[in-house]
Short mmCIF file of C-alpha atoms in Angstrom, two decimals:
data_model
loop_
_atom_site.label_atom_id
_atom_site.label_comp_id
_atom_site.label_asym_id
_atom_site.label_seq_id
_atom_site.Cartn_x
_atom_site.Cartn_y
_atom_site.Cartn_z
CA MET A 1 126.60 57.33 137.03
CA PRO A 2 128.60 54.62 138.76
CA LEU A 3 127.48 51.56 140.60
CA VAL A 4 128.23 51.91 144.31
CA ILE A 5 129.97 48.80 145.64
CA GLY A 6 130.29 48.05 149.35
CA HIS A 7 134.00 47.26 149.64
CA ARG A 8 134.16 44.23 151.96
CA GLY A 9 130.74 45.34 153.20
CA ALA A 10 130.81 48.55 155.23
CA PRO A 11 134.28 48.44 156.86
CA GLY A 12 134.20 52.13 157.70
CA TYR A 13 131.72 51.17 160.42
CA LEU A 14 131.99 47.44 161.15
CA PRO A 15 134.72 44.78 160.86
CA GLU A 16 135.27 43.93 157.20
CA HIS A 17 133.69 40.82 155.73
CA SER A 18 131.44 40.28 158.75
CA ARG A 19 127.75 39.60 158.23
CA SER A 20 126.75 42.85 159.90
CA SER A 21 129.17 44.75 157.66
CA TYR A 22 127.50 43.33 154.55
CA LEU A 23 124.04 43.89 155.98
CA ARG A 24 124.83 47.52 156.72
CA ALA A 25 126.10 48.08 153.17
CA ILE A 26 122.94 46.52 151.78
CA ALA A 27 120.73 48.56 154.10
CA GLU A 28 122.45 51.76 152.94
CA GLY A 29 121.47 50.98 149.36
CA VAL A 30 124.63 49.75 147.60
CA ASP A 31 124.30 48.16 144.19
CA ALA A 32 126.73 45.36 145.02
CA VAL A 33 129.05 44.04 147.73
CA GLU A 34 132.64 42.90 147.33
CA PRO A 35 133.92 39.71 149.01
CA ASP A 36 137.57 38.64 148.71
CA VAL A 37 138.16 34.89 148.71
CA VAL A 38 140.97 32.58 149.87
CA PRO A 39 140.80 28.79 150.33
CA SER A 40 140.73 26.76 153.53
CA LEU A 41 142.77 23.57 153.93
CA ASP A 42 139.78 21.57 152.68
CA GLY A 43 139.07 23.84 149.72
CA VAL A 44 136.25 25.99 151.09
CA LEU A 45 136.32 29.55 149.77
CA VAL A 46 136.57 31.79 152.82
CA VAL A 47 135.84 35.51 152.79
CA ARG A 48 139.04 37.25 153.94
CA HIS A 49 141.08 40.02 152.34
CA GLU A 50 144.32 38.15 153.05
CA ASN A 51 145.20 34.56 153.82
CA GLU A 52 147.18 35.73 156.89
CA ILE A 53 144.40 36.30 159.42
CA SER A 54 145.98 37.43 162.69
CA GLY A 55 144.91 41.03 162.06
CA THR A 56 141.28 40.35 161.13
CA THR A 57 140.28 37.49 163.45
CA ASP A 58 140.82 36.40 167.05
CA VAL A 59 143.06 33.47 166.02
CA SER A 60 146.06 34.84 167.93
CA THR A 61 144.12 34.55 171.21
CA ARG A 62 143.13 30.92 170.68
CA PRO A 63 145.51 28.59 172.55
CA GLU A 64 144.39 25.55 170.58
CA PHE A 65 145.82 27.14 167.42
CA ALA A 66 149.03 28.58 168.90
CA GLU A 67 151.27 25.98 167.27
CA ARG A 68 150.03 26.89 163.79
CA ARG A 69 151.74 30.27 163.86
CA THR A 70 154.29 30.19 161.07
CA SER A 71 156.05 32.21 158.37
CA LYS A 72 155.36 32.03 154.64
CA ILE A 73 156.20 33.86 151.45
CA VAL A 74 153.06 35.34 149.86
CA ASP A 75 153.48 37.19 146.58
CA GLY A 76 157.16 37.61 147.32
CA GLU A 77 156.62 39.00 150.83
CA ARG A 78 157.54 37.13 154.00
CA LEU A 79 154.63 37.10 156.46
CA THR A 80 154.37 35.63 159.95
CA GLY A 81 151.10 34.65 161.55
CA TRP A 82 148.21 32.26 160.98
CA PHE A 83 147.11 31.32 157.46
CA VAL A 84 143.67 30.30 156.20
CA GLU A 85 145.03 27.39 154.19
CA ASP A 86 146.31 25.71 157.38
CA PHE A 87 142.80 25.43 158.85
CA THR A 88 139.73 23.42 157.89
CA TRP A 89 136.48 25.29 157.43
CA GLU A 90 135.13 23.70 160.61
CA GLU A 91 138.00 25.32 162.48
CA LEU A 92 137.77 28.66 160.69
CA ARG A 93 134.07 29.01 161.40
CA THR A 94 134.89 29.16 165.12
CA LEU A 95 137.00 32.31 164.63
CA GLN A 96 135.57 35.77 165.21
CA CYS A 97 136.02 38.84 162.99
CA ARG A 98 138.12 41.82 164.09
CA GLU A 99 138.72 45.34 162.78
CA ARG A 100 141.85 45.42 160.60
CA ILE A 101 142.87 49.01 161.45
CA PRO A 102 141.58 49.59 165.00
CA ALA A 103 143.68 52.70 165.65
CA LEU A 104 142.02 54.38 162.68
CA ARG A 105 138.54 52.93 163.16
CA PRO A 106 137.97 52.38 166.91
CA ASP A 107 134.18 52.46 166.57
CA SER A 108 134.39 49.46 164.29
CA ALA A 109 136.84 47.75 166.63
CA ALA A 110 134.23 48.00 169.37
CA HIS A 111 132.42 45.22 167.49
CA ASP A 112 135.40 42.83 167.54
CA ASP A 113 134.82 39.18 168.45
CA THR A 114 131.04 39.31 167.98
CA GLU A 115 130.62 37.57 164.60
CA PRO A 116 132.13 34.50 162.93
CA VAL A 117 134.13 34.33 159.70
CA LEU A 118 132.01 33.76 156.58
CA ARG A 119 132.29 31.59 153.48
CA LEU A 120 131.70 32.84 149.97
CA ARG A 121 128.46 30.85 149.96
CA ASP A 122 127.20 32.87 152.92
CA VAL A 123 127.78 36.14 151.06
CA LEU A 124 126.27 34.85 147.82
CA ASP A 125 123.15 33.72 149.67
CA LEU A 126 122.89 37.04 151.51
CA ALA A 127 123.26 39.00 148.27
CA ARG A 128 120.61 36.93 146.51
CA GLN A 129 118.17 37.32 149.39
CA SER A 130 118.78 41.07 149.42
CA GLY A 131 118.70 41.62 145.66
CA VAL A 132 122.18 43.12 145.31
CA GLY A 133 125.07 42.18 143.06
CA VAL A 134 128.46 40.69 143.96
CA VAL A 135 131.93 41.73 142.84
CA LEU A 136 134.07 38.71 143.72
CA GLU A 137 137.83 39.18 144.08
CA ILE A 138 140.19 36.21 143.81
CA LYS A 139 143.27 36.69 146.00
CA HIS A 140 146.86 35.39 145.62
CA ALA A 141 146.05 32.82 142.93
CA ALA A 142 149.67 32.15 141.94
CA SER A 143 150.80 31.71 145.55
CA PHE A 144 147.94 29.31 146.21
CA ALA A 145 148.69 27.40 142.99
CA ARG A 146 152.14 26.57 144.40
CA LEU A 147 150.35 25.11 147.42
CA GLY A 148 148.15 22.94 145.23
CA PHE A 149 144.99 25.08 145.12
CA ASP A 150 143.43 25.86 141.72
CA LEU A 151 141.35 28.93 142.55
CA ALA A 152 139.74 29.07 139.11
CA GLU A 153 138.40 25.56 139.65
CA LEU A 154 137.32 26.24 143.22
CA VAL A 155 135.45 29.40 142.18
CA ASP A 156 133.83 27.67 139.20
CA VAL A 157 132.68 24.72 141.32
CA GLU A 158 131.31 26.99 144.05
CA LEU A 159 129.41 29.19 141.62
CA ARG A 160 127.84 26.11 140.05
CA ALA A 161 126.84 24.73 143.44
CA ALA A 162 125.41 28.08 144.55
CA GLY A 163 123.50 28.64 141.30
CA TRP A 164 125.53 31.73 140.41
CA ARG A 165 127.62 30.50 137.46
CA ASP A 166 125.33 32.13 134.89
CA ALA A 167 124.47 35.21 136.95
CA GLU A 168 125.91 37.54 134.32
CA ASP A 169 123.85 40.53 135.45
CA ALA A 170 124.50 40.09 139.16
CA LEU A 171 128.12 38.95 139.41
CA VAL A 172 131.55 40.24 138.40
CA ILE A 173 134.84 38.41 139.03
CA GLU A 174 138.04 40.39 139.44
CA SER A 175 141.69 39.77 140.24
CA PHE A 176 145.04 41.51 140.10
CA GLU A 177 146.39 38.35 138.48
CA PRO A 178 145.49 37.95 134.79
CA LEU A 179 146.39 34.26 134.62
CA VAL A 180 143.58 33.19 136.96
CA LEU A 181 141.14 35.24 134.87
CA ALA A 182 142.42 33.43 131.79
CA ARG A 183 141.82 30.07 133.48
CA LEU A 184 138.26 31.10 134.26
CA ARG A 185 137.72 31.93 130.57
CA GLU A 186 139.12 28.53 129.63
CA ARG A 187 136.56 26.92 131.92
CA GLY A 188 133.75 28.62 129.97
CA ILE A 189 132.81 31.17 132.63
CA ARG A 190 130.49 33.79 131.10
CA ILE A 191 130.55 36.06 134.14
CA PRO A 192 132.15 39.46 133.34
CA LEU A 193 135.85 39.48 134.26
CA VAL A 194 137.69 42.57 135.49
CA GLN A 195 141.44 43.17 135.66
CA LEU A 196 142.42 44.97 138.86
CA ILE A 197 145.25 47.46 138.34
CA GLU A 198 147.69 48.89 140.87
CA ALA A 199 149.10 52.38 140.48
CA GLN A 200 152.56 50.86 140.00
CA GLY A 201 154.36 47.54 139.71
CA ALA A 202 153.25 44.39 137.90
CA PRO A 203 150.91 41.45 138.63
CA TRP A 204 152.59 38.92 140.88
CA ASP A 205 151.68 35.92 138.71
CA LEU A 206 153.34 37.52 135.68
CA ARG A 207 156.39 38.48 137.74
CA GLU A 208 156.65 34.88 138.94
CA ARG A 209 156.37 33.57 135.38
CA ASP A 210 158.20 36.22 133.36
CA GLY A 211 160.57 37.90 135.82
CA ALA A 212 161.80 41.30 134.68
CA GLU A 213 159.88 40.89 131.40
CA ALA A 214 156.51 40.81 133.20
CA THR A 215 153.83 43.10 131.81
CA SER A 216 153.49 46.08 134.13
CA TYR A 217 150.25 47.65 135.28
CA ALA A 218 151.29 50.90 133.62
CA SER A 219 151.70 49.16 130.26
CA MET A 220 148.19 47.76 130.58
CA LEU A 221 146.90 51.33 130.48
CA THR A 222 148.61 52.25 127.22
CA ALA A 223 146.67 52.11 123.95
CA ALA A 224 148.20 48.73 123.09
CA GLY A 225 147.62 47.45 126.62
CA LEU A 226 143.97 48.47 126.60
CA ASP A 227 143.52 46.83 123.20
CA ALA A 228 144.93 43.60 124.63
CA LEU A 229 142.75 43.77 127.73
CA ALA A 230 139.62 44.42 125.67
CA ALA A 231 140.22 41.10 123.92
CA GLU A 232 140.48 39.23 127.21
CA VAL A 233 138.27 40.84 129.88
CA GLN A 234 135.17 42.97 130.19
CA GLY A 235 136.50 45.63 132.51
CA ILE A 236 139.36 47.17 134.45
CA SER A 237 139.49 48.40 138.03
CA PRO A 238 142.43 50.73 138.70
CA ASP A 239 143.58 52.26 141.95
CA LYS A 240 141.79 55.60 142.29
CA ARG A 241 145.19 57.31 142.04
CA VAL A 242 145.30 56.28 138.39
CA VAL A 243 142.09 58.27 137.84
CA LEU A 244 143.05 61.16 140.10
CA ALA A 245 146.48 61.39 138.41
CA PRO A 246 148.25 63.33 141.19
CA ASP A 247 151.28 65.47 140.43
CA GLU A 248 154.51 65.38 142.46
CA ARG A 249 152.88 67.57 145.13
CA GLY A 250 149.91 65.25 145.48
CA ALA A 251 147.45 67.53 143.70
CA ALA A 252 144.91 65.83 141.45
CA ARG A 253 145.24 66.48 137.73
CA GLY A 254 142.47 64.07 136.70
CA PRO A 255 140.17 62.75 135.64
CA ALA A 256 142.78 60.82 133.69
CA PRO A 257 141.87 60.18 130.01
CA VAL A 258 142.48 56.43 130.45
CA VAL A 259 138.92 56.04 131.75
CA ARG A 260 137.40 57.31 128.53
CA GLU A 261 139.98 55.45 126.43
CA ALA A 262 139.10 52.16 128.12
CA GLN A 263 135.37 52.73 127.80
CA GLU A 264 135.78 53.50 124.09
CA ARG A 265 137.14 49.96 123.77
CA GLY A 266 134.05 48.52 125.45
CA LEU A 267 135.65 48.05 128.86
CA ARG A 268 133.78 48.91 132.03
CA VAL A 269 135.91 50.96 134.43
CA PHE A 270 135.69 50.74 138.22
CA ALA A 271 137.96 52.47 140.74
CA TRP A 272 139.03 51.61 144.30
CA THR A 273 138.67 52.73 147.03
CA CYS A 274 136.68 55.79 148.12
CA ARG A 275 137.49 56.48 151.77
CA PRO A 276 136.92 59.78 153.63
CA GLU A 277 139.68 59.61 156.24
CA ASN A 278 142.66 61.93 155.84
CA THR A 279 145.16 59.10 155.60
CA PHE A 280 143.51 57.76 152.44
CA LEU A 281 143.06 61.10 150.66
CA LEU A 282 145.48 62.92 148.38
CA PRO A 283 147.43 65.57 150.36
CA GLU A 284 145.46 68.49 148.94
CA TYR A 285 142.23 67.10 150.42
CA ARG A 286 143.50 66.47 153.97
CA VAL A 287 142.44 68.67 156.89
CA PRO A 288 143.75 69.15 160.45
CA GLY A 289 142.74 66.52 162.98
CA GLY A 290 144.94 63.51 162.32
CA ASP A 291 144.81 60.44 160.11
CA ALA A 292 141.33 59.33 161.21
CA ALA A 293 139.63 62.69 160.69
CA PHE A 294 137.38 62.97 157.66
CA GLY A 295 139.07 65.25 155.15
CA ASP A 296 137.64 67.10 152.18
CA TRP A 297 136.57 63.81 150.67
CA ARG A 298 133.78 65.32 148.57
CA ARG A 299 136.30 67.25 146.48
CA GLU A 300 138.39 64.15 145.85
CA TRP A 301 135.36 62.03 145.02
CA ALA A 302 134.13 64.76 142.69
CA VAL A 303 137.13 64.06 140.45
CA LEU A 304 136.10 60.40 140.32
CA ARG A 305 132.50 61.44 139.65
CA ASP A 306 133.61 63.62 136.77
CA ALA A 307 135.51 60.68 135.27
CA GLU A 308 132.13 59.01 134.59
CA LEU A 309 133.25 55.67 135.99
CA ASP A 310 131.08 52.57 135.78
CA GLY A 311 131.58 51.70 139.43
CA VAL A 312 133.25 52.84 142.64
CA PHE A 313 134.24 50.89 145.74
CA VAL A 314 133.40 52.56 149.06
CA ASP A 315 134.16 51.79 152.71
CA HIS A 316 131.33 54.03 153.98
CA PRO A 317 128.30 53.01 151.91
CA ASP A 318 126.02 55.73 153.23
CA LEU A 319 128.43 58.42 152.06
CA GLY A 320 129.02 56.69 148.73
CA VAL A 321 125.33 56.20 148.01
CA GLU A 322 124.48 59.77 148.98
CA PHE A 323 127.28 61.29 146.92
CA PHE A 324 127.13 59.18 143.76
CA ARG A 325 123.38 58.53 143.82
CA ALA A 326 122.80 62.28 143.90
CA VAL A 327 124.57 62.42 140.56
CA ARG A 328 122.48 59.55 139.27
CA ASN A 329 119.24 61.27 140.24
CA SER A 330 120.16 64.77 139.08
#
């Protein structure tokens, strides 16, 4: 029976990573919340899914910051906009949160510009006060390293300062990039570490270091790859498509055996992200009504339920708690 994790709070209803989004997830009964972190110019860990923030804050409307619009390469992709690392925390705290996908989630977008951006410390304090866990994701570590930011050090220092460094039962740290997880181990972090896994491709930090020889995500899920991961981390968190294992027509063939194979090696297995809207579902679970309409999400989530995962990330915590908690209580 999986833990239910509020993915960036409750972004199906309120702008992601806002205080009200986290509070709603907690009120709906999640086991943990998931903040993503990126650093400010002065090294404060800020809760944003990406370091380019024009789509999730009101920065583009602020004339005092107009000249900071720029272009950068992040994980090999050229992006244009405003970047967290070009602002101090005192500047960032004046920005207001916005819905990332307003065309899909207009009800959430109705709450734009009503709440300020948060720091990791704010989320840690909120979680402690509310008695829920935290699944902390480190973003773009290799790209930030080239800019002079050591995210392993920043996370370690912040957890010490917040009294969370030894919170082994309440905290998990995850990243798509294995090298930052290795640096955390080297620093003596005892918090469980989880390797995030895309459905295809390879971690950017390994691609940057090893080029065409970089270990792929797919190879991590082979027997040898799982053996190697079990020696380095305490869990994996694949894209739900890995678990659903769709065929060429988009029909689920899962649960994929990799979940059981990983658990047999002592790894916890999470999956991301459970969302009910048509656009996020496999084709066989979509219904008429457009991208934003809720499809036959229960059937898709049932495949994940049957996989006996250790945790699932959800955008709509009430739906996730109702669906997966019903299994837990049956």
